[in-house]
Amino acid sequence: MIKQSYIEASERLLEHARRVTYHAHKINKLQAQRSDYLSGRIEQQPSETRHARLHQYKVAVSLRLSEIKFSREDQLCKSNP
């Protein structure tokens, strides 16, 4: 029973890590586009919606990281009663 709960907790942590990686990739891509515009490598200014999406991705990453932290703390509490 305990082994199964560890497996389930590990799977949840892995899914959170995948989502963080996805959002981090999107953040890097949007920041690179903005940097290219500011340095003059591209002429088209990134739209404001990109800025809003960048903020949304950053918020999503923070939420996922906090979920990972709390999941890990729960797992430690259950293993050390």
mmCIF file with all atom_site columns, N, CA and C in Angstrom:
data_model
loop_
_atom_site.group_PDB
_atom_site.id
_atom_site.type_symbol
_atom_site.label_atom_id
_atom_site.label_alt_id
_atom_site.label_comp_id
_atom_site.label_asym_id
_atom_site.label_entity_id
_atom_site.label_seq_id
_atom_site.pdbx_PDB_ins_code
_atom_site.Cartn_x
_atom_site.Cartn_y
_atom_site.Cartn_z
_atom_site.occupancy
_atom_site.B_iso_or_equiv
_atom_site.pdbx_formal_charge
_atom_site.auth_seq_id
_atom_site.auth_comp_id
_atom_site.auth_asym_id
_atom_site.auth_atom_id
_atom_site.pdbx_PDB_model_num
ATOM 1   N N  . MET A 1 1  ? 0.825  -1.200 0.000   1.00 0.00 ? 1  MET A N  1
ATOM 2   C CA . MET A 1 1  ? 0.000  0.000  0.000   1.00 0.00 ? 1  MET A CA 1
ATOM 3   C C  . MET A 1 1  ? 0.868  1.262  0.000   1.00 0.00 ? 1  MET A C  1
ATOM 4   N N  . ILE A 1 2  ? 1.880  1.272  0.868   1.00 0.00 ? 2  ILE A N  1
ATOM 5   C CA . ILE A 1 2  ? 2.764  2.438  0.937   1.00 0.00 ? 2  ILE A CA 1
ATOM 6   C C  . ILE A 1 2  ? 3.536  2.583  -0.367  1.00 0.00 ? 2  ILE A C  1
ATOM 7   N N  . LYS A 1 3  ? 3.983  1.436  -0.917  1.00 0.00 ? 3  LYS A N  1
ATOM 8   C CA . LYS A 1 3  ? 4.728  1.471  -2.172  1.00 0.00 ? 3  LYS A CA 1
ATOM 9   C C  . LYS A 1 3  ? 3.871  2.072  -3.286  1.00 0.00 ? 3  LYS A C  1
ATOM 10  N N  . GLN A 1 4  ? 2.601  1.702  -3.333  1.00 0.00 ? 4  GLN A N  1
ATOM 11  C CA . GLN A 1 4  ? 1.688  2.227  -4.352  1.00 0.00 ? 4  GLN A CA 1
ATOM 12  C C  . GLN A 1 4  ? 1.517  3.738  -4.204  1.00 0.00 ? 4  GLN A C  1
ATOM 13  N N  . SER A 1 5  ? 1.422  4.225  -2.960  1.00 0.00 ? 5  SER A N  1
ATOM 14  C CA . SER A 1 5  ? 1.261  5.670  -2.761  1.00 0.00 ? 5  SER A CA 1
ATOM 15  C C  . SER A 1 5  ? 2.517  6.420  -3.196  1.00 0.00 ? 5  SER A C  1
ATOM 16  N N  . TYR A 1 6  ? 3.700  5.809  -2.993  1.00 0.00 ? 6  TYR A N  1
ATOM 17  C CA . TYR A 1 6  ? 4.934  6.428  -3.474  1.00 0.00 ? 6  TYR A CA 1
ATOM 18  C C  . TYR A 1 6  ? 4.955  6.495  -4.997  1.00 0.00 ? 6  TYR A C  1
ATOM 19  N N  . ILE A 1 7  ? 4.491  5.432  -5.625  1.00 0.00 ? 7  ILE A N  1
ATOM 20  C CA . ILE A 1 7  ? 4.452  5.410  -7.090  1.00 0.00 ? 7  ILE A CA 1
ATOM 21  C C  . ILE A 1 7  ? 3.508  6.495  -7.605  1.00 0.00 ? 7  ILE A C  1
ATOM 22  N N  . GLU A 1 8  ? 2.335  6.603  -7.001  1.00 0.00 ? 8  GLU A N  1
ATOM 23  C CA . GLU A 1 8  ? 1.374  7.628  -7.417  1.00 0.00 ? 8  GLU A CA 1
ATOM 24  C C  . GLU A 1 8  ? 1.921  9.030  -7.174  1.00 0.00 ? 8  GLU A C  1
ATOM 25  N N  . ALA A 1 9  ? 2.565  9.234  -6.033  1.00 0.00 ? 9  ALA A N  1
ATOM 26  C CA . ALA A 1 9  ? 3.147  10.547 -5.736  1.00 0.00 ? 9  ALA A CA 1
ATOM 27  C C  . ALA A 1 9  ? 4.257  10.868 -6.723  1.00 0.00 ? 9  ALA A C  1
ATOM 28  N N  . SER A 1 10 ? 5.067  9.874  -7.067  1.00 0.00 ? 10 SER A N  1
ATOM 29  C CA . SER A 1 10 ? 6.148  10.083 -8.034  1.00 0.00 ? 10 SER A CA 1
ATOM 30  C C  . SER A 1 10 ? 5.593  10.432 -9.404  1.00 0.00 ? 10 SER A C  1
ATOM 31  N N  . GLU A 1 11 ? 4.506  9.771  -9.791  1.00 0.00 ? 11 GLU A N  1
ATOM 32  C CA . GLU A 1 11 ? 3.887  10.073 -11.084 1.00 0.00 ? 11 GLU A CA 1
ATOM 33  C C  . GLU A 1 11 ? 3.336  11.497 -11.112 1.00 0.00 ? 11 GLU A C  1
ATOM 34  N N  . ARG A 1 12 ? 2.735  11.934 -10.007 1.00 0.00 ? 12 ARG A N  1
ATOM 35  C CA . ARG A 1 12 ? 2.229  13.311 -9.936  1.00 0.00 ? 12 ARG A CA 1
ATOM 36  C C  . ARG A 1 12 ? 3.378  14.312 -10.025 1.00 0.00 ? 12 ARG A C  1
ATOM 37  N N  . LEU A 1 13 ? 4.466  14.027 -9.313  1.00 0.00 ? 13 LEU A N  1
ATOM 38  C CA . LEU A 1 13 ? 5.624  14.924 -9.368  1.00 0.00 ? 13 LEU A CA 1
ATOM 39  C C  . LEU A 1 13 ? 6.206  14.977 -10.775 1.00 0.00 ? 13 LEU A C  1
ATOM 40  N N  . LEU A 1 14 ? 6.253  13.836 -11.439 1.00 0.00 ? 14 LEU A N  1
ATOM 41  C CA . LEU A 1 14 ? 6.771  13.793 -12.800 1.00 0.00 ? 14 LEU A CA 1
ATOM 42  C C  . LEU A 1 14 ? 5.897  14.620 -13.742 1.00 0.00 ? 14 LEU A C  1
ATOM 43  N N  . GLU A 1 15 ? 4.590  14.535 -13.589 1.00 0.00 ? 15 GLU A N  1
ATOM 44  C CA . GLU A 1 15 ? 3.680  15.332 -14.425 1.00 0.00 ? 15 GLU A CA 1
ATOM 45  C C  . GLU A 1 15 ? 3.869  16.822 -14.155 1.00 0.00 ? 15 GLU A C  1
ATOM 46  N N  . HIS A 1 16 ? 4.018  17.197 -12.893 1.00 0.00 ? 16 HIS A N  1
ATOM 47  C CA . HIS A 1 16 ? 4.279  18.600 -12.572 1.00 0.00 ? 16 HIS A CA 1
ATOM 48  C C  . HIS A 1 16 ? 5.592  19.054 -13.209 1.00 0.00 ? 16 HIS A C  1
ATOM 49  N N  . ALA A 1 17 ? 6.605  18.216 -13.151 1.00 0.00 ? 17 ALA A N  1
ATOM 50  C CA . ALA A 1 17 ? 7.906  18.562 -13.735 1.00 0.00 ? 17 ALA A CA 1
ATOM 51  C C  . ALA A 1 17 ? 7.794  18.726 -15.250 1.00 0.00 ? 17 ALA A C  1
ATOM 52  N N  . ARG A 1 18 ? 7.014  17.873 -15.891 1.00 0.00 ? 18 ARG A N  1
ATOM 53  C CA . ARG A 1 18 ? 6.808  18.003 -17.347 1.00 0.00 ? 18 ARG A CA 1
ATOM 54  C C  . ARG A 1 18 ? 6.145  19.337 -17.689 1.00 0.00 ? 18 ARG A C  1
ATOM 55  N N  . ARG A 1 19 ? 5.138  19.711 -16.908 1.00 0.00 ? 19 ARG A N  1
ATOM 56  C CA . ARG A 1 19 ? 4.434  20.968 -17.165 1.00 0.00 ? 19 ARG A CA 1
ATOM 57  C C  . ARG A 1 19 ? 5.355  22.162 -16.924 1.00 0.00 ? 19 ARG A C  1
ATOM 58  N N  . VAL A 1 20 ? 6.186  22.085 -15.882 1.00 0.00 ? 20 VAL A N  1
ATOM 59  C CA . VAL A 1 20 ? 7.138  23.169 -15.619 1.00 0.00 ? 20 VAL A CA 1
ATOM 60  C C  . VAL A 1 20 ? 8.104  23.294 -16.789 1.00 0.00 ? 20 VAL A C  1
ATOM 61  N N  . THR A 1 21 ? 8.587  22.177 -17.287 1.00 0.00 ? 21 THR A N  1
ATOM 62  C CA . THR A 1 21 ? 9.506  22.197 -18.428 1.00 0.00 ? 21 THR A CA 1
ATOM 63  C C  . THR A 1 21 ? 8.836  22.814 -19.650 1.00 0.00 ? 21 THR A C  1
ATOM 64  N N  . TYR A 1 22 ? 7.595  22.455 -19.907 1.00 0.00 ? 22 TYR A N  1
ATOM 65  C CA . TYR A 1 22 ? 6.846  23.013 -21.036 1.00 0.00 ? 22 TYR A CA 1
ATOM 66  C C  . TYR A 1 22 ? 6.724  24.530 -20.905 1.00 0.00 ? 22 TYR A C  1
ATOM 67  N N  . HIS A 1 23 ? 6.298  24.988 -19.727 1.00 0.00 ? 23 HIS A N  1
ATOM 68  C CA . HIS A 1 23 ? 6.118  26.425 -19.534 1.00 0.00 ? 23 HIS A CA 1
ATOM 69  C C  . HIS A 1 23 ? 7.457  27.163 -19.552 1.00 0.00 ? 23 HIS A C  1
ATOM 70  N N  . ALA A 1 24 ? 8.503  26.560 -19.022 1.00 0.00 ? 24 ALA A N  1
ATOM 71  C CA . ALA A 1 24 ? 9.825  27.190 -19.060 1.00 0.00 ? 24 ALA A CA 1
ATOM 72  C C  . ALA A 1 24 ? 10.290 27.349 -20.506 1.00 0.00 ? 24 ALA A C  1
ATOM 73  N N  . HIS A 1 25 ? 10.014 26.347 -21.341 1.00 0.00 ? 25 HIS A N  1
ATOM 74  C CA . HIS A 1 25 ? 10.359 26.444 -22.762 1.00 0.00 ? 25 HIS A CA 1
ATOM 75  C C  . HIS A 1 25 ? 9.615  27.606 -23.423 1.00 0.00 ? 25 HIS A C  1
ATOM 76  N N  . LYS A 1 26 ? 8.333  27.739 -23.122 1.00 0.00 ? 26 LYS A N  1
ATOM 77  C CA . LYS A 1 26 ? 7.539  28.834 -23.688 1.00 0.00 ? 26 LYS A CA 1
ATOM 78  C C  . LYS A 1 26 ? 8.057  30.189 -23.203 1.00 0.00 ? 26 LYS A C  1
ATOM 79  N N  . ILE A 1 27 ? 8.413  30.276 -21.921 1.00 0.00 ? 27 ILE A N  1
ATOM 80  C CA . ILE A 1 27 ? 8.954  31.524 -21.370 1.00 0.00 ? 27 ILE A CA 1
ATOM 81  C C  . ILE A 1 27 ? 10.232 31.899 -22.100 1.00 0.00 ? 27 ILE A C  1
ATOM 82  N N  . ASN A 1 28 ? 11.136 30.934 -22.260 1.00 0.00 ? 28 ASN A N  1
ATOM 83  C CA . ASN A 1 28 ? 12.401 31.207 -22.944 1.00 0.00 ? 28 ASN A CA 1
ATOM 84  C C  . ASN A 1 28 ? 12.173 31.658 -24.380 1.00 0.00 ? 28 ASN A C  1
ATOM 85  N N  . LYS A 1 29 ? 11.227 31.027 -25.065 1.00 0.00 ? 29 LYS A N  1
ATOM 86  C CA . LYS A 1 29 ? 10.936 31.387 -26.458 1.00 0.00 ? 29 LYS A CA 1
ATOM 87  C C  . LYS A 1 29 ? 10.410 32.823 -26.556 1.00 0.00 ? 29 LYS A C  1
ATOM 88  N N  . LEU A 1 30 ? 9.459  33.176 -25.690 1.00 0.00 ? 30 LEU A N  1
ATOM 89  C CA . LEU A 1 30 ? 8.895  34.529 -25.728 1.00 0.00 ? 30 LEU A CA 1
ATOM 90  C C  . LEU A 1 30 ? 9.926  35.581 -25.327 1.00 0.00 ? 30 LEU A C  1
ATOM 91  N N  . GLN A 1 31 ? 10.765 35.264 -24.342 1.00 0.00 ? 31 GLN A N  1
ATOM 92  C CA . GLN A 1 31 ? 11.795 36.218 -23.939 1.00 0.00 ? 31 GLN A CA 1
ATOM 93  C C  . GLN A 1 31 ? 12.839 36.386 -25.039 1.00 0.00 ? 31 GLN A C  1
ATOM 94  N N  . ALA A 1 32 ? 13.142 35.315 -25.755 1.00 0.00 ? 32 ALA A N  1
ATOM 95  C CA . ALA A 1 32 ? 14.093 35.405 -26.860 1.00 0.00 ? 32 ALA A CA 1
ATOM 96  C C  . ALA A 1 32 ? 13.538 36.289 -27.975 1.00 0.00 ? 32 ALA A C  1
ATOM 97  N N  . GLN A 1 33 ? 12.244 36.161 -28.266 1.00 0.00 ? 33 GLN A N  1
ATOM 98  C CA . GLN A 1 33 ? 11.632 37.011 -29.290 1.00 0.00 ? 33 GLN A CA 1
ATOM 99  C C  . GLN A 1 33 ? 11.700 38.478 -28.885 1.00 0.00 ? 33 GLN A C  1
ATOM 100 N N  . ARG A 1 34 ? 11.439 38.754 -27.634 1.00 0.00 ? 34 ARG A N  1
ATOM 101 C CA . ARG A 1 34 ? 11.496 40.140 -27.150 1.00 0.00 ? 34 ARG A CA 1
ATOM 102 C C  . ARG A 1 34 ? 12.928 40.670 -27.207 1.00 0.00 ? 34 ARG A C  1
ATOM 103 N N  . SER A 1 35 ? 13.870 39.834 -26.809 1.00 0.00 ? 35 SER A N  1
ATOM 104 C CA . SER A 1 35 ? 15.279 40.224 -26.844 1.00 0.00 ? 35 SER A CA 1
ATOM 105 C C  . SER A 1 35 ? 15.736 40.499 -28.276 1.00 0.00 ? 35 SER A C  1
ATOM 106 N N  . ASP A 1 36 ? 15.309 39.652 -29.214 1.00 0.00 ? 36 ASP A N  1
ATOM 107 C CA . ASP A 1 36 ? 15.655 39.860 -30.624 1.00 0.00 ? 36 ASP A CA 1
ATOM 108 C C  . ASP A 1 36 ? 15.103 41.186 -31.130 1.00 0.00 ? 36 ASP A C  1
ATOM 109 N N  . TYR A 1 37 ? 13.891 41.523 -30.725 1.00 0.00 ? 37 TYR A N  1
ATOM 110 C CA . TYR A 1 37 ? 13.295 42.793 -31.140 1.00 0.00 ? 37 TYR A CA 1
ATOM 111 C C  . TYR A 1 37 ? 14.069 43.968 -30.552 1.00 0.00 ? 37 TYR A C  1
ATOM 112 N N  . LEU A 1 38 ? 14.377 43.894 -29.265 1.00 0.00 ? 38 LEU A N  1
ATOM 113 C CA . LEU A 1 38 ? 15.078 45.002 -28.612 1.00 0.00 ? 38 LEU A CA 1
ATOM 114 C C  . LEU A 1 38 ? 16.483 45.201 -29.162 1.00 0.00 ? 38 LEU A C  1
ATOM 115 N N  . SER A 1 39 ? 17.129 44.123 -29.578 1.00 0.00 ? 39 SER A N  1
ATOM 116 C CA . SER A 1 39 ? 18.482 44.243 -30.117 1.00 0.00 ? 39 SER A CA 1
ATOM 117 C C  . SER A 1 39 ? 18.487 44.566 -31.607 1.00 0.00 ? 39 SER A C  1
ATOM 118 N N  . GLY A 1 40 ? 17.314 44.593 -32.235 1.00 0.00 ? 40 GLY A N  1
ATOM 119 C CA . GLY A 1 40 ? 17.221 44.961 -33.642 1.00 0.00 ? 40 GLY A CA 1
ATOM 120 C C  . GLY A 1 40 ? 17.368 43.799 -34.605 1.00 0.00 ? 40 GLY A C  1
ATOM 121 N N  . ARG A 1 41 ? 17.414 42.584 -34.115 1.00 0.00 ? 41 ARG A N  1
ATOM 122 C CA . ARG A 1 41 ? 17.547 41.427 -35.005 1.00 0.00 ? 41 ARG A CA 1
ATOM 123 C C  . ARG A 1 41 ? 16.259 41.146 -35.767 1.00 0.00 ? 41 ARG A C  1
ATOM 124 N N  . ILE A 1 42 ? 15.126 41.539 -35.197 1.00 0.00 ? 42 ILE A N  1
ATOM 125 C CA . ILE A 1 42 ? 13.858 41.430 -35.918 1.00 0.00 ? 42 ILE A CA 1
ATOM 126 C C  . ILE A 1 42 ? 13.173 42.790 -35.856 1.00 0.00 ? 42 ILE A C  1
ATOM 127 N N  . GLU A 1 43 ? 12.386 43.091 -36.886 1.00 0.00 ? 43 GLU A N  1
ATOM 128 C CA . GLU A 1 43 ? 11.747 44.404 -36.955 1.00 0.00 ? 43 GLU A CA 1
ATOM 129 C C  . GLU A 1 43 ? 10.340 44.414 -36.373 1.00 0.00 ? 43 GLU A C  1
ATOM 130 N N  . GLN A 1 44 ? 9.674  43.280 -36.398 1.00 0.00 ? 44 GLN A N  1
ATOM 131 C CA . GLN A 1 44 ? 8.294  43.234 -35.923 1.00 0.00 ? 44 GLN A CA 1
ATOM 132 C C  . GLN A 1 44 ? 8.273  43.169 -34.394 1.00 0.00 ? 44 GLN A C  1
ATOM 133 N N  . GLN A 1 45 ? 7.572  44.122 -33.807 1.00 0.00 ? 45 GLN A N  1
ATOM 134 C CA . GLN A 1 45 ? 7.475  44.169 -32.350 1.00 0.00 ? 45 GLN A CA 1
ATOM 135 C C  . GLN A 1 45 ? 6.565  43.049 -31.844 1.00 0.00 ? 45 GLN A C  1
ATOM 136 N N  . PRO A 1 46 ? 7.003  42.332 -30.809 1.00 0.00 ? 46 PRO A N  1
ATOM 137 C CA . PRO A 1 46 ? 6.118  41.306 -30.237 1.00 0.00 ? 46 PRO A CA 1
ATOM 138 C C  . PRO A 1 46 ? 4.831  41.947 -29.728 1.00 0.00 ? 46 PRO A C  1
ATOM 139 N N  . SER A 1 47 ? 3.727  41.254 -29.925 1.00 0.00 ? 47 SER A N  1
ATOM 140 C CA . SER A 1 47 ? 2.435  41.819 -29.529 1.00 0.00 ? 47 SER A CA 1
ATOM 141 C C  . SER A 1 47 ? 2.280  41.818 -28.014 1.00 0.00 ? 47 SER A C  1
ATOM 142 N N  . GLU A 1 48 ? 1.343  42.613 -27.554 1.00 0.00 ? 48 GLU A N  1
ATOM 143 C CA . GLU A 1 48 ? 1.064  42.683 -26.118 1.00 0.00 ? 48 GLU A CA 1
ATOM 144 C C  . GLU A 1 48 ? 0.513  41.360 -25.601 1.00 0.00 ? 48 GLU A C  1
ATOM 145 N N  . THR A 1 49 ? -0.154 40.615 -26.485 1.00 0.00 ? 49 THR A N  1
ATOM 146 C CA . THR A 1 49 ? -0.675 39.325 -26.027 1.00 0.00 ? 49 THR A CA 1
ATOM 147 C C  . THR A 1 49 ? 0.465  38.382 -25.676 1.00 0.00 ? 49 THR A C  1
ATOM 148 N N  . ARG A 1 50 ? 1.594  38.536 -26.355 1.00 0.00 ? 50 ARG A N  1
ATOM 149 C CA . ARG A 1 50 ? 2.751  37.711 -26.004 1.00 0.00 ? 50 ARG A CA 1
ATOM 150 C C  . ARG A 1 50 ? 3.237  38.050 -24.609 1.00 0.00 ? 50 ARG A C  1
ATOM 151 N N  . HIS A 1 51 ? 3.216  39.330 -24.289 1.00 0.00 ? 51 HIS A N  1
ATOM 152 C CA . HIS A 1 51 ? 3.626  39.737 -22.940 1.00 0.00 ? 51 HIS A CA 1
ATOM 153 C C  . HIS A 1 51 ? 2.673  39.145 -21.904 1.00 0.00 ? 51 HIS A C  1
ATOM 154 N N  . ALA A 1 52 ? 1.396  39.160 -22.206 1.00 0.00 ? 52 ALA A N  1
ATOM 155 C CA . ALA A 1 52 ? 0.404  38.588 -21.289 1.00 0.00 ? 52 ALA A CA 1
ATOM 156 C C  . ALA A 1 52 ? 0.602  37.075 -21.156 1.00 0.00 ? 52 ALA A C  1
ATOM 157 N N  . ARG A 1 53 ? 0.893  36.410 -22.286 1.00 0.00 ? 53 ARG A N  1
ATOM 158 C CA . ARG A 1 53 ? 1.137  34.964 -22.228 1.00 0.00 ? 53 ARG A CA 1
ATOM 159 C C  . ARG A 1 53 ? 2.389  34.659 -21.419 1.00 0.00 ? 53 ARG A C  1
ATOM 160 N N  . LEU A 1 54 ? 3.418  35.499 -21.588 1.00 0.00 ? 54 LEU A N  1
ATOM 161 C CA . LEU A 1 54 ? 4.650  35.315 -20.823 1.00 0.00 ? 54 LEU A CA 1
ATOM 162 C C  . LEU A 1 54 ? 4.346  35.364 -19.331 1.00 0.00 ? 54 LEU A C  1
ATOM 163 N N  . HIS A 1 55 ? 3.546  36.331 -18.933 1.00 0.00 ? 55 HIS A N  1
ATOM 164 C CA . HIS A 1 55 ? 3.168  36.439 -17.523 1.00 0.00 ? 55 HIS A CA 1
ATOM 165 C C  . HIS A 1 55 ? 2.374  35.202 -17.083 1.00 0.00 ? 55 HIS A C  1
ATOM 166 N N  . GLN A 1 56 ? 1.460  34.742 -17.920 1.00 0.00 ? 56 GLN A N  1
ATOM 167 C CA . GLN A 1 56 ? 0.670  33.554 -17.580 1.00 0.00 ? 56 GLN A CA 1
ATOM 168 C C  . GLN A 1 56 ? 1.565  32.328 -17.419 1.00 0.00 ? 56 GLN A C  1
ATOM 169 N N  . TYR A 1 57 ? 2.547  32.184 -18.307 1.00 0.00 ? 57 TYR A N  1
ATOM 170 C CA . TYR A 1 57 ? 3.450  31.041 -18.212 1.00 0.00 ? 57 TYR A CA 1
ATOM 171 C C  . TYR A 1 57 ? 4.273  31.105 -16.926 1.00 0.00 ? 57 TYR A C  1
ATOM 172 N N  . LYS A 1 58 ? 4.725  32.305 -16.569 1.00 0.00 ? 58 LYS A N  1
ATOM 173 C CA . LYS A 1 58 ? 5.505  32.446 -15.339 1.00 0.00 ? 58 LYS A CA 1
ATOM 174 C C  . LYS A 1 58 ? 4.659  32.090 -14.115 1.00 0.00 ? 58 LYS A C  1
ATOM 175 N N  . VAL A 1 59 ? 3.414  32.520 -14.120 1.00 0.00 ? 59 VAL A N  1
ATOM 176 C CA . VAL A 1 59 ? 2.511  32.182 -13.013 1.00 0.00 ? 59 VAL A CA 1
ATOM 177 C C  . VAL A 1 59 ? 2.286  30.668 -12.975 1.00 0.00 ? 59 VAL A C  1
ATOM 178 N N  . ALA A 1 60 ? 2.096  30.065 -14.135 1.00 0.00 ? 60 ALA A N  1
ATOM 179 C CA . ALA A 1 60 ? 1.879  28.617 -14.190 1.00 0.00 ? 60 ALA A CA 1
ATOM 180 C C  . ALA A 1 60 ? 3.086  27.858 -13.645 1.00 0.00 ? 60 ALA A C  1
ATOM 181 N N  . VAL A 1 61 ? 4.285  28.319 -13.981 1.00 0.00 ? 61 VAL A N  1
ATOM 182 C CA . VAL A 1 61 ? 5.494  27.672 -13.463 1.00 0.00 ? 61 VAL A CA 1
ATOM 183 C C  . VAL A 1 61 ? 5.552  27.793 -11.952 1.00 0.00 ? 61 VAL A C  1
ATOM 184 N N  . SER A 1 62 ? 5.275  28.987 -11.418 1.00 0.00 ? 62 SER A N  1
ATOM 185 C CA . SER A 1 62 ? 5.318  29.139 -9.957  1.00 0.00 ? 62 SER A CA 1
ATOM 186 C C  . SER A 1 62 ? 4.310  28.240 -9.269  1.00 0.00 ? 62 SER A C  1
ATOM 187 N N  . LEU A 1 63 ? 3.103  28.143 -9.834  1.00 0.00 ? 63 LEU A N  1
ATOM 188 C CA . LEU A 1 63 ? 2.093  27.273 -9.235  1.00 0.00 ? 63 LEU A CA 1
ATOM 189 C C  . LEU A 1 63 ? 2.525  25.810 -9.270  1.00 0.00 ? 63 LEU A C  1
ATOM 190 N N  . ARG A 1 64 ? 3.065  25.392 -10.387 1.00 0.00 ? 64 ARG A N  1
ATOM 191 C CA . ARG A 1 64 ? 3.516  24.000 -10.497 1.00 0.00 ? 64 ARG A CA 1
ATOM 192 C C  . ARG A 1 64 ? 4.649  23.715 -9.518  1.00 0.00 ? 64 ARG A C  1
ATOM 193 N N  . LEU A 1 65 ? 5.586  24.657 -9.397  1.00 0.00 ? 65 LEU A N  1
ATOM 194 C CA . LEU A 1 65 ? 6.697  24.445 -8.467  1.00 0.00 ? 65 LEU A CA 1
ATOM 195 C C  . LEU A 1 65 ? 6.211  24.380 -7.029  1.00 0.00 ? 65 LEU A C  1
ATOM 196 N N  . SER A 1 66 ? 5.227  25.200 -6.685  1.00 0.00 ? 66 SER A N  1
ATOM 197 C CA . SER A 1 66 ? 4.697  25.140 -5.323  1.00 0.00 ? 66 SER A CA 1
ATOM 198 C C  . SER A 1 66 ? 3.950  23.824 -5.107  1.00 0.00 ? 66 SER A C  1
ATOM 199 N N  . GLU A 1 67 ? 3.257  23.323 -6.133  1.00 0.00 ? 67 GLU A N  1
ATOM 200 C CA . GLU A 1 67 ? 2.584  22.029 -6.014  1.00 0.00 ? 67 GLU A CA 1
ATOM 201 C C  . GLU A 1 67 ? 3.602  20.907 -5.824  1.00 0.00 ? 67 GLU A C  1
ATOM 202 N N  . ILE A 1 68 ? 4.725  20.996 -6.531  1.00 0.00 ? 68 ILE A N  1
ATOM 203 C CA . ILE A 1 68 ? 5.781  20.000 -6.371  1.00 0.00 ? 68 ILE A CA 1
ATOM 204 C C  . ILE A 1 68 ? 6.315  20.043 -4.943  1.00 0.00 ? 68 ILE A C  1
ATOM 205 N N  . LYS A 1 69 ? 6.544  21.235 -4.440  1.00 0.00 ? 69 LYS A N  1
ATOM 206 C CA . LYS A 1 69 ? 7.071  21.381 -3.084  1.00 0.00 ? 69 LYS A CA 1
ATOM 207 C C  . LYS A 1 69 ? 6.105  20.784 -2.066  1.00 0.00 ? 69 LYS A C  1
ATOM 208 N N  . PHE A 1 70 ? 4.825  21.119 -2.179  1.00 0.00 ? 70 PHE A N  1
ATOM 209 C CA . PHE A 1 70 ? 3.846  20.604 -1.226  1.00 0.00 ? 70 PHE A CA 1
ATOM 210 C C  . PHE A 1 70 ? 3.657  19.098 -1.372  1.00 0.00 ? 70 PHE A C  1
ATOM 211 N N  . SER A 1 71 ? 3.701  18.586 -2.588  1.00 0.00 ? 71 SER A N  1
ATOM 212 C CA . SER A 1 71 ? 3.586  17.139 -2.791  1.00 0.00 ? 71 SER A CA 1
ATOM 213 C C  . SER A 1 71 ? 4.766  16.425 -2.144  1.00 0.00 ? 71 SER A C  1
ATOM 214 N N  . ARG A 1 72 ? 5.930  17.004 -2.307  1.00 0.00 ? 72 ARG A N  1
ATOM 215 C CA . ARG A 1 72 ? 7.140  16.405 -1.717  1.00 0.00 ? 72 ARG A CA 1
ATOM 216 C C  . ARG A 1 72 ? 7.061  16.447 -0.194  1.00 0.00 ? 72 ARG A C  1
ATOM 217 N N  . GLU A 1 73 ? 6.605  17.564 0.371   1.00 0.00 ? 73 GLU A N  1
ATOM 218 C CA . GLU A 1 73 ? 6.477  17.668 1.822   1.00 0.00 ? 73 GLU A CA 1
ATOM 219 C C  . GLU A 1 73 ? 5.455  16.669 2.348   1.00 0.00 ? 73 GLU A C  1
ATOM 220 N N  . ASP A 1 74 ? 4.345  16.490 1.637   1.00 0.00 ? 74 ASP A N  1
ATOM 221 C CA . ASP A 1 74 ? 3.338  15.500 2.040   1.00 0.00 ? 74 ASP A CA 1
ATOM 222 C C  . ASP A 1 74 ? 3.924  14.095 2.028   1.00 0.00 ? 74 ASP A C  1
ATOM 223 N N  . GLN A 1 75 ? 4.709  13.821 0.993   1.00 0.00 ? 75 GLN A N  1
ATOM 224 C CA . GLN A 1 75 ? 5.314  12.505 0.873   1.00 0.00 ? 75 GLN A CA 1
ATOM 225 C C  . GLN A 1 75 ? 6.273  12.258 2.039   1.00 0.00 ? 75 GLN A C  1
ATOM 226 N N  . LEU A 1 76 ? 7.051  13.268 2.415   1.00 0.00 ? 76 LEU A N  1
ATOM 227 C CA . LEU A 1 76 ? 7.981  13.124 3.533   1.00 0.00 ? 76 LEU A CA 1
ATOM 228 C C  . LEU A 1 76 ? 7.237  12.940 4.852   1.00 0.00 ? 76 LEU A C  1
ATOM 229 N N  . CYS A 1 77 ? 6.145  13.669 5.038   1.00 0.00 ? 77 CYS A N  1
ATOM 230 C CA . CYS A 1 77 ? 5.357  13.544 6.272   1.00 0.00 ? 77 CYS A CA 1
ATOM 231 C C  . CYS A 1 77 ? 4.747  12.152 6.400   1.00 0.00 ? 77 CYS A C  1
ATOM 232 N N  . LYS A 1 78 ? 4.286  11.599 5.289   1.00 0.00 ? 78 LYS A N  1
ATOM 233 C CA . LYS A 1 78 ? 3.676  10.269 5.328   1.00 0.00 ? 78 LYS A CA 1
ATOM 234 C C  . LYS A 1 78 ? 4.711  9.187  5.602   1.00 0.00 ? 78 LYS A C  1
ATOM 235 N N  . SER A 1 79 ? 5.941  9.394  5.124   1.00 0.00 ? 79 SER A N  1
ATOM 236 C CA . SER A 1 79 ? 6.969  8.377  5.336   1.00 0.00 ? 79 SER A CA 1
ATOM 237 C C  . SER A 1 79 ? 7.594  8.467  6.726   1.00 0.00 ? 79 SER A C  1
ATOM 238 N N  . ASN A 1 80 ? 7.493  9.645  7.387   1.00 0.00 ? 80 ASN A N  1
ATOM 239 C CA . ASN A 1 80 ? 8.042  9.837  8.733   1.00 0.00 ? 80 ASN A CA 1
ATOM 240 C C  . ASN A 1 80 ? 6.952  10.304 9.692   1.00 0.00 ? 80 ASN A C  1
ATOM 241 N N  . PRO A 1 81 ? 6.077  9.384  10.118  1.00 0.00 ? 81 PRO A N  1
ATOM 242 C CA . PRO A 1 81 ? 4.963  9.816  10.984  1.00 0.00 ? 81 PRO A CA 1
ATOM 243 C C  . PRO A 1 81 ? 5.422  10.231 12.370  1.00 0.00 ? 81 PRO A C  1
#
